[in-house]
Amino acid sequence: MLAFMYSRKGGSSNNQSVYKFASVKMGKVIRVESSLEYDACFHLEYSKDITSFVSQPCGVEYVLNGIKRTFFPDFLAESQKHGLHYLEIKRLNLNLEPNFGKENRQLKI
């Protein structure tokens, strides 16, 4: 089972909506920050390939253009086929914009 010491506390800001997904697979309530992430929980929960998953798993610190930043992936999932992998959940039309993720494309985790 996945567990992390350094994670972002979802829902602490007044600007964030908090959704709660009751996961039988993980045996706990998973807190997420958007309806898209909530929908993704269903895919992670019912995928036979996914063995475990956590929301807002850890902060990844990196330096880009001389500026120290912290990136928080939406999920860390463990699958039978691919092992551990980070997931970032975004709307399809946002992903199609040419400048979307320009900075994060340079981030190799």
mmCIF file of N, CA and C in Angstrom:
data_model
loop_
_atom_site.group_PDB
_atom_site.id
_atom_site.type_symbol
_atom_site.label_atom_id
_atom_site.label_comp_id
_atom_site.label_asym_id
_atom_site.label_seq_id
_atom_site.Cartn_x
_atom_site.Cartn_y
_atom_site.Cartn_z
ATOM 1 N N MET A 1 0.844 -1.173 0.000
ATOM 2 C CA MET A 1 0.000 0.000 0.000
ATOM 3 C C MET A 1 0.890 1.236 0.000
ATOM 4 N N LEU A 2 0.469 2.296 -0.683
ATOM 5 C CA LEU A 2 1.247 3.512 -0.804
ATOM 6 C C LEU A 2 0.987 4.444 0.375
ATOM 7 N N ALA A 3 2.029 5.073 0.884
ATOM 8 C CA ALA A 3 1.879 6.071 1.941
ATOM 9 C C ALA A 3 3.021 7.065 1.820
ATOM 10 N N PHE A 4 2.749 8.327 2.102
ATOM 11 C CA PHE A 4 3.754 9.367 1.962
ATOM 12 C C PHE A 4 3.719 10.304 3.149
ATOM 13 N N MET A 5 4.886 10.813 3.536
ATOM 14 C CA MET A 5 4.968 11.715 4.670
ATOM 15 C C MET A 5 4.674 13.151 4.259
ATOM 16 N N TYR A 6 5.154 13.594 3.106
ATOM 17 C CA TYR A 6 5.019 14.979 2.686
ATOM 18 C C TYR A 6 3.942 15.069 1.624
ATOM 19 N N SER A 7 2.790 15.559 2.005
ATOM 20 C CA SER A 7 1.721 15.698 1.028
ATOM 21 C C SER A 7 0.987 16.998 1.275
ATOM 22 N N ARG A 8 0.317 17.472 0.257
ATOM 23 C CA ARG A 8 -0.444 18.699 0.367
ATOM 24 C C ARG A 8 -1.755 18.386 1.057
ATOM 25 N N LYS A 9 -2.186 19.268 1.916
ATOM 26 C CA LYS A 9 -3.467 19.110 2.603
ATOM 27 C C LYS A 9 -4.554 19.697 1.714
ATOM 28 N N GLY A 10 -5.326 18.854 1.059
ATOM 29 C CA GLY A 10 -6.404 19.317 0.197
ATOM 30 C C GLY A 10 -7.516 19.944 0.997
ATOM 31 N N GLY A 11 -8.118 20.994 0.408
ATOM 32 C CA GLY A 11 -9.290 21.597 1.009
ATOM 33 C C GLY A 11 -8.999 22.637 2.075
ATOM 34 N N SER A 12 -7.733 22.999 2.310
ATOM 35 C CA SER A 12 -7.425 23.972 3.344
ATOM 36 C C SER A 12 -7.695 25.397 2.880
ATOM 37 N N SER A 13 -7.722 25.622 1.606
ATOM 38 C CA SER A 13 -7.977 26.948 1.055
ATOM 39 C C SER A 13 -9.468 27.142 0.826
ATOM 40 N N ASN A 14 -9.930 28.369 1.000
ATOM 41 C CA ASN A 14 -11.335 28.673 0.741
ATOM 42 C C ASN A 14 -11.668 28.580 -0.737
ATOM 43 N N ASN A 15 -10.654 28.621 -1.599
ATOM 44 C CA ASN A 15 -10.870 28.584 -3.044
ATOM 45 C C ASN A 15 -11.047 27.169 -3.578
ATOM 46 N N GLN A 16 -10.759 26.167 -2.780
ATOM 47 C CA GLN A 16 -10.778 24.790 -3.272
ATOM 48 C C GLN A 16 -12.069 24.082 -2.887
ATOM 49 N N SER A 17 -12.625 23.380 -3.841
ATOM 50 C CA SER A 17 -13.726 22.478 -3.544
ATOM 51 C C SER A 17 -13.111 21.152 -3.130
ATOM 52 N N VAL A 18 -13.757 20.467 -2.231
ATOM 53 C CA VAL A 18 -13.254 19.170 -1.811
ATOM 54 C C VAL A 18 -14.318 18.127 -2.110
ATOM 55 N N TYR A 19 -13.905 17.096 -2.807
ATOM 56 C CA TYR A 19 -14.772 15.961 -3.107
ATOM 57 C C TYR A 19 -14.220 14.772 -2.341
ATOM 58 N N LYS A 20 -15.114 13.927 -1.868
ATOM 59 C CA LYS A 20 -14.694 12.751 -1.102
ATOM 60 C C LYS A 20 -15.182 11.496 -1.806
ATOM 61 N N PHE A 21 -14.247 10.579 -2.061
ATOM 62 C CA PHE A 21 -14.553 9.320 -2.729
ATOM 63 C C PHE A 21 -14.298 8.181 -1.748
ATOM 64 N N ALA A 22 -15.305 7.385 -1.474
ATOM 65 C CA ALA A 22 -15.157 6.246 -0.559
ATOM 66 C C ALA A 22 -14.569 5.065 -1.326
ATOM 67 N N SER A 23 -13.306 4.768 -1.081
ATOM 68 C CA SER A 23 -12.601 3.714 -1.806
ATOM 69 C C SER A 23 -12.585 2.411 -1.013
ATOM 70 N N VAL A 24 -13.208 1.404 -1.576
ATOM 71 C CA VAL A 24 -13.147 0.067 -0.980
ATOM 72 C C VAL A 24 -11.750 -0.509 -1.200
ATOM 73 N N LYS A 25 -11.193 -0.272 -2.392
ATOM 74 C CA LYS A 25 -9.860 -0.790 -2.728
ATOM 75 C C LYS A 25 -8.815 -0.296 -1.731
ATOM 76 N N MET A 26 -8.887 0.980 -1.379
ATOM 77 C CA MET A 26 -7.893 1.561 -0.485
ATOM 78 C C MET A 26 -8.328 1.512 0.982
ATOM 79 N N GLY A 27 -9.596 1.217 1.230
ATOM 80 C CA GLY A 27 -10.089 1.115 2.598
ATOM 81 C C GLY A 27 -10.184 2.437 3.330
ATOM 82 N N LYS A 28 -10.386 3.522 2.571
ATOM 83 C CA LYS A 28 -10.501 4.838 3.209
ATOM 84 C C LYS A 28 -11.173 5.818 2.255
ATOM 85 N N VAL A 29 -11.446 7.002 2.770
ATOM 86 C CA VAL A 29 -12.014 8.071 1.953
ATOM 87 C C VAL A 29 -10.866 8.827 1.294
ATOM 88 N N ILE A 30 -10.958 9.004 -0.018
ATOM 89 C CA ILE A 30 -9.950 9.726 -0.797
ATOM 90 C C ILE A 30 -10.469 11.139 -1.034
ATOM 91 N N ARG A 31 -9.712 12.143 -0.619
ATOM 92 C CA ARG A 31 -10.099 13.547 -0.834
ATOM 93 C C ARG A 31 -9.448 14.049 -2.112
ATOM 94 N N VAL A 32 -10.250 14.668 -2.978
ATOM 95 C CA VAL A 32 -9.734 15.229 -4.226
ATOM 96 C C VAL A 32 -10.236 16.656 -4.374
ATOM 97 N N GLU A 33 -9.633 17.407 -5.303
ATOM 98 C CA GLU A 33 -9.894 18.833 -5.413
ATOM 99 C C GLU A 33 -10.794 19.235 -6.570
ATOM 100 N N SER A 34 -11.192 18.299 -7.420
ATOM 101 C CA SER A 34 -12.045 18.677 -8.552
ATOM 102 C C SER A 34 -12.969 17.529 -8.925
ATOM 103 N N SER A 35 -14.000 17.875 -9.675
ATOM 104 C CA SER A 35 -14.934 16.835 -10.127
ATOM 105 C C SER A 35 -14.251 15.880 -11.108
ATOM 106 N N LEU A 36 -13.274 16.374 -11.879
ATOM 107 C CA LEU A 36 -12.534 15.495 -12.791
ATOM 108 C C LEU A 36 -11.697 14.479 -12.015
ATOM 109 N N GLU A 37 -11.071 14.924 -10.939
ATOM 110 C CA GLU A 37 -10.296 14.004 -10.104
ATOM 111 C C GLU A 37 -11.223 12.998 -9.429
ATOM 112 N N TYR A 38 -12.400 13.453 -9.036
ATOM 113 C CA TYR A 38 -13.394 12.552 -8.434
ATOM 114 C C TYR A 38 -13.782 11.466 -9.434
ATOM 115 N N ASP A 39 -14.040 11.868 -10.686
ATOM 116 C CA ASP A 39 -14.366 10.895 -11.734
ATOM 117 C C ASP A 39 -13.211 9.923 -11.968
ATOM 118 N N ALA A 40 -11.977 10.438 -11.902
ATOM 119 C CA ALA A 40 -10.799 9.582 -12.100
ATOM 120 C C ALA A 40 -10.716 8.504 -11.017
ATOM 121 N N CYS A 41 -11.207 8.819 -9.824
ATOM 122 C CA CYS A 41 -11.204 7.832 -8.734
ATOM 123 C C CYS A 41 -11.975 6.574 -9.120
ATOM 124 N N PHE A 42 -13.069 6.734 -9.868
ATOM 125 C CA PHE A 42 -13.842 5.565 -10.294
ATOM 126 C C PHE A 42 -13.010 4.669 -11.212
ATOM 127 N N HIS A 43 -12.252 5.290 -12.118
ATOM 128 C CA HIS A 43 -11.396 4.512 -13.022
ATOM 129 C C HIS A 43 -10.303 3.784 -12.240
ATOM 130 N N LEU A 44 -9.699 4.488 -11.291
ATOM 131 C CA LEU A 44 -8.644 3.874 -10.483
ATOM 132 C C LEU A 44 -9.204 2.774 -9.583
ATOM 133 N N GLU A 45 -10.369 3.014 -9.022
ATOM 134 C CA GLU A 45 -10.997 2.048 -8.111
ATOM 135 C C GLU A 45 -11.363 0.752 -8.816
ATOM 136 N N TYR A 46 -11.912 0.867 -10.023
ATOM 137 C CA TYR A 46 -12.452 -0.320 -10.695
ATOM 138 C C TYR A 46 -11.537 -0.918 -11.759
ATOM 139 N N SER A 47 -10.382 -0.303 -11.992
ATOM 140 C CA SER A 47 -9.409 -0.886 -12.911
ATOM 141 C C SER A 47 -8.775 -2.109 -12.257
ATOM 142 N N LYS A 48 -8.797 -3.222 -12.958
ATOM 143 C CA LYS A 48 -8.183 -4.446 -12.426
ATOM 144 C C LYS A 48 -6.661 -4.335 -12.389
ATOM 145 N N ASP A 49 -6.099 -3.459 -13.231
ATOM 146 C CA ASP A 49 -4.653 -3.287 -13.289
ATOM 147 C C ASP A 49 -4.121 -2.452 -12.120
ATOM 148 N N ILE A 50 -4.908 -1.514 -11.621
ATOM 149 C CA ILE A 50 -4.465 -0.635 -10.534
ATOM 150 C C ILE A 50 -4.600 -1.370 -9.204
ATOM 151 N N THR A 51 -3.474 -1.483 -8.482
ATOM 152 C CA THR A 51 -3.500 -2.181 -7.196
ATOM 153 C C THR A 51 -3.693 -1.221 -6.028
ATOM 154 N N SER A 52 -3.236 0.029 -6.174
ATOM 155 C CA SER A 52 -3.422 1.033 -5.124
ATOM 156 C C SER A 52 -3.234 2.425 -5.717
ATOM 157 N N PHE A 53 -3.781 3.421 -5.013
ATOM 158 C CA PHE A 53 -3.630 4.805 -5.460
ATOM 159 C C PHE A 53 -3.818 5.758 -4.289
ATOM 160 N N VAL A 54 -3.161 6.914 -4.370
ATOM 161 C CA VAL A 54 -3.306 7.979 -3.378
ATOM 162 C C VAL A 54 -3.486 9.298 -4.106
ATOM 163 N N SER A 55 -4.244 10.194 -3.482
ATOM 164 C CA SER A 55 -4.475 11.528 -4.022
ATOM 165 C C SER A 55 -3.470 12.502 -3.420
ATOM 166 N N GLN A 56 -2.997 13.467 -4.216
ATOM 167 C CA GLN A 56 -2.024 14.468 -3.766
ATOM 168 C C GLN A 56 -0.890 13.784 -3.010
ATOM 169 N N PRO A 57 -0.168 12.881 -3.673
ATOM 170 C CA PRO A 57 0.755 11.986 -2.974
ATOM 171 C C PRO A 57 1.950 12.652 -2.326
ATOM 172 N N CYS A 58 2.577 13.590 -2.999
ATOM 173 C CA CYS A 58 3.801 14.165 -2.460
ATOM 174 C C CYS A 58 4.151 15.415 -3.237
ATOM 175 N N GLY A 59 4.912 16.272 -2.606
ATOM 176 C CA GLY A 59 5.410 17.451 -3.291
ATOM 177 C C GLY A 59 6.752 17.136 -3.911
ATOM 178 N N VAL A 60 6.894 17.461 -5.175
ATOM 179 C CA VAL A 60 8.152 17.241 -5.877
ATOM 180 C C VAL A 60 8.783 18.608 -6.103
ATOM 181 N N GLU A 61 9.908 18.869 -5.437
ATOM 182 C CA GLU A 61 10.581 20.152 -5.592
ATOM 183 C C GLU A 61 11.544 20.093 -6.765
ATOM 184 N N TYR A 62 11.584 21.184 -7.533
ATOM 185 C CA TYR A 62 12.492 21.282 -8.668
ATOM 186 C C TYR A 62 12.811 22.743 -8.923
ATOM 187 N N VAL A 63 13.868 22.992 -9.675
ATOM 188 C CA VAL A 63 14.268 24.348 -10.034
ATOM 189 C C VAL A 63 14.105 24.500 -11.532
ATOM 190 N N LEU A 64 13.397 25.552 -11.945
ATOM 191 C CA LEU A 64 13.180 25.834 -13.362
ATOM 192 C C LEU A 64 13.444 27.309 -13.592
ATOM 193 N N ASN A 65 14.363 27.612 -14.485
ATOM 194 C CA ASN A 65 14.754 28.992 -14.773
ATOM 195 C C ASN A 65 15.190 29.725 -13.500
ATOM 196 N N GLY A 66 15.903 29.021 -12.625
ATOM 197 C CA GLY A 66 16.423 29.615 -11.402
ATOM 198 C C GLY A 66 15.404 29.794 -10.286
ATOM 199 N N ILE A 67 14.185 29.332 -10.483
ATOM 200 C CA ILE A 67 13.133 29.482 -9.478
ATOM 201 C C ILE A 67 12.793 28.113 -8.893
ATOM 202 N N LYS A 68 12.835 28.030 -7.554
ATOM 203 C CA LYS A 68 12.471 26.781 -6.882
ATOM 204 C C LYS A 68 10.950 26.662 -6.852
ATOM 205 N N ARG A 69 10.445 25.527 -7.290
ATOM 206 C CA ARG A 69 9.008 25.293 -7.359
ATOM 207 C C ARG A 69 8.676 23.947 -6.731
ATOM 208 N N THR A 70 7.391 23.770 -6.425
ATOM 209 C CA THR A 70 6.904 22.484 -5.939
ATOM 210 C C THR A 70 5.720 22.068 -6.788
ATOM 211 N N PHE A 71 5.778 20.865 -7.291
ATOM 212 C CA PHE A 71 4.713 20.301 -8.128
ATOM 213 C C PHE A 71 4.003 19.224 -7.320
ATOM 214 N N PHE A 72 2.671 19.272 -7.302
ATOM 215 C CA PHE A 72 1.868 18.263 -6.617
ATOM 216 C C PHE A 72 1.055 17.494 -7.647
ATOM 217 N N PRO A 73 1.446 16.269 -7.992
ATOM 218 C CA PRO A 73 0.640 15.462 -8.912
ATOM 219 C C PRO A 73 -0.719 15.169 -8.284
ATOM 220 N N ASP A 74 -1.714 14.924 -9.122
ATOM 221 C CA ASP A 74 -3.050 14.620 -8.608
ATOM 222 C C ASP A 74 -3.106 13.251 -7.942
ATOM 223 N N PHE A 75 -2.423 12.272 -8.524
ATOM 224 C CA PHE A 75 -2.452 10.906 -7.984
ATOM 225 C C PHE A 75 -1.100 10.236 -8.176
ATOM 226 N N LEU A 76 -0.848 9.279 -7.318
ATOM 227 C CA LEU A 76 0.204 8.296 -7.550
ATOM 228 C C LEU A 76 -0.508 6.954 -7.544
ATOM 229 N N ALA A 77 -0.368 6.224 -8.632
ATOM 230 C CA ALA A 77 -1.046 4.930 -8.758
ATOM 231 C C ALA A 77 -0.009 3.834 -8.943
ATOM 232 N N GLU A 78 -0.334 2.676 -8.443
ATOM 233 C CA GLU A 78 0.510 1.501 -8.642
ATOM 234 C C GLU A 78 -0.283 0.506 -9.475
ATOM 235 N N SER A 79 0.314 0.125 -10.613
ATOM 236 C CA SER A 79 -0.374 -0.829 -11.484
ATOM 237 C C SER A 79 0.469 -2.088 -11.642
ATOM 238 N N GLN A 80 -0.189 -3.169 -11.993
ATOM 239 C CA GLN A 80 0.503 -4.436 -12.201
ATOM 240 C C GLN A 80 1.413 -4.362 -13.422
ATOM 241 N N LYS A 81 0.978 -3.655 -14.468
ATOM 242 C CA LYS A 81 1.733 -3.588 -15.724
ATOM 243 C C LYS A 81 2.848 -2.554 -15.705
ATOM 244 N N HIS A 82 2.604 -1.397 -15.053
ATOM 245 C CA HIS A 82 3.531 -0.272 -15.185
ATOM 246 C C HIS A 82 4.194 0.162 -13.883
ATOM 247 N N GLY A 83 3.912 -0.496 -12.784
ATOM 248 C CA GLY A 83 4.495 -0.090 -11.506
ATOM 249 C C GLY A 83 3.910 1.229 -11.027
ATOM 250 N N LEU A 84 4.745 2.025 -10.360
ATOM 251 C CA LEU A 84 4.305 3.321 -9.844
ATOM 252 C C LEU A 84 4.328 4.373 -10.940
ATOM 253 N N HIS A 85 3.281 5.200 -10.997
ATOM 254 C CA HIS A 85 3.286 6.314 -11.938
ATOM 255 C C HIS A 85 2.403 7.442 -11.422
ATOM 256 N N TYR A 86 2.849 8.678 -11.701
ATOM 257 C CA TYR A 86 2.098 9.872 -11.330
ATOM 258 C C TYR A 86 1.037 10.144 -12.375
ATOM 259 N N LEU A 87 -0.096 10.672 -11.916
ATOM 260 C CA LEU A 87 -1.181 11.040 -12.820
ATOM 261 C C LEU A 87 -1.573 12.490 -12.578
ATOM 262 N N GLU A 88 -1.727 13.230 -13.637
ATOM 263 C CA GLU A 88 -2.223 14.603 -13.581
ATOM 264 C C GLU A 88 -3.506 14.634 -14.396
ATOM 265 N N ILE A 89 -4.610 15.027 -13.792
ATOM 266 C CA ILE A 89 -5.926 14.984 -14.423
ATOM 267 C C ILE A 89 -6.279 16.376 -14.933
ATOM 268 N N LYS A 90 -6.522 16.498 -16.233
ATOM 269 C CA LYS A 90 -6.884 17.776 -16.859
ATOM 270 C C LYS A 90 -7.968 17.560 -17.903
ATOM 271 N N ARG A 91 -8.714 18.629 -18.187
ATOM 272 C CA ARG A 91 -9.708 18.587 -19.272
ATOM 273 C C ARG A 91 -8.987 18.399 -20.606
ATOM 274 N N LEU A 92 -9.595 17.655 -21.525
ATOM 275 C CA LEU A 92 -8.982 17.397 -22.824
ATOM 276 C C LEU A 92 -8.720 18.691 -23.581
ATOM 277 N N ASN A 93 -9.694 19.615 -23.601
ATOM 278 C CA ASN A 93 -9.489 20.842 -24.372
ATOM 279 C C ASN A 93 -8.346 21.680 -23.803
ATOM 280 N N LEU A 94 -8.086 21.596 -22.510
ATOM 281 C CA LEU A 94 -6.951 22.299 -21.923
ATOM 282 C C LEU A 94 -5.646 21.671 -22.399
ATOM 283 N N ASN A 95 -5.593 20.357 -22.470
ATOM 284 C CA ASN A 95 -4.390 19.655 -22.932
ATOM 285 C C ASN A 95 -4.052 19.961 -24.381
ATOM 286 N N LEU A 96 -5.049 20.346 -25.174
ATOM 287 C CA LEU A 96 -4.821 20.620 -26.588
ATOM 288 C C LEU A 96 -4.282 22.023 -26.846
ATOM 289 N N GLU A 97 -4.324 22.903 -25.842
ATOM 290 C CA GLU A 97 -3.802 24.256 -26.019
ATOM 291 C C GLU A 97 -2.280 24.194 -26.161
ATOM 292 N N PRO A 98 -1.716 24.970 -27.109
ATOM 293 C CA PRO A 98 -0.279 24.854 -27.402
ATOM 294 C C PRO A 98 0.644 25.186 -26.231
ATOM 295 N N ASN A 99 0.278 26.129 -25.369
ATOM 296 C CA ASN A 99 1.165 26.518 -24.272
ATOM 297 C C ASN A 99 0.886 25.788 -22.972
ATOM 298 N N PHE A 100 -0.079 24.878 -22.969
ATOM 299 C CA PHE A 100 -0.412 24.176 -21.733
ATOM 300 C C PHE A 100 0.749 23.294 -21.288
ATOM 301 N N GLY A 101 1.110 23.431 -20.029
ATOM 302 C CA GLY A 101 2.134 22.565 -19.447
ATOM 303 C C GLY A 101 3.533 22.814 -19.958
ATOM 304 N N LYS A 102 3.754 23.972 -20.571
ATOM 305 C CA LYS A 102 5.069 24.265 -21.142
ATOM 306 C C LYS A 102 6.179 24.106 -20.098
ATOM 307 N N GLU A 103 5.944 24.630 -18.893
ATOM 308 C CA GLU A 103 6.956 24.506 -17.838
ATOM 309 C C GLU A 103 7.073 23.067 -17.342
ATOM 310 N N ASN A 104 5.935 22.411 -17.134
ATOM 311 C CA ASN A 104 5.970 21.061 -16.565
ATOM 312 C C ASN A 104 6.489 20.015 -17.533
ATOM 313 N N ARG A 105 6.484 20.307 -18.833
ATOM 314 C CA ARG A 105 7.050 19.353 -19.799
ATOM 315 C C ARG A 105 8.545 19.168 -19.565
ATOM 316 N N GLN A 106 9.163 20.196 -18.984
ATOM 317 C CA GLN A 106 10.594 20.124 -18.714
ATOM 318 C C GLN A 106 10.892 19.335 -17.442
ATOM 319 N N LEU A 107 9.853 19.062 -16.659
ATOM 320 C CA LEU A 107 10.019 18.347 -15.402
ATOM 321 C C LEU A 107 10.032 16.849 -15.653
ATOM 322 N N LYS A 108 11.099 16.212 -15.279
ATOM 323 C CA LYS A 108 11.216 14.762 -15.400
ATOM 324 C C LYS A 108 11.205 14.177 -13.999
ATOM 325 N N ILE A 109 10.192 13.374 -13.698
ATOM 326 C CA ILE A 109 10.079 12.784 -12.359
ATOM 327 C C ILE A 109 10.506 11.334 -12.438
#
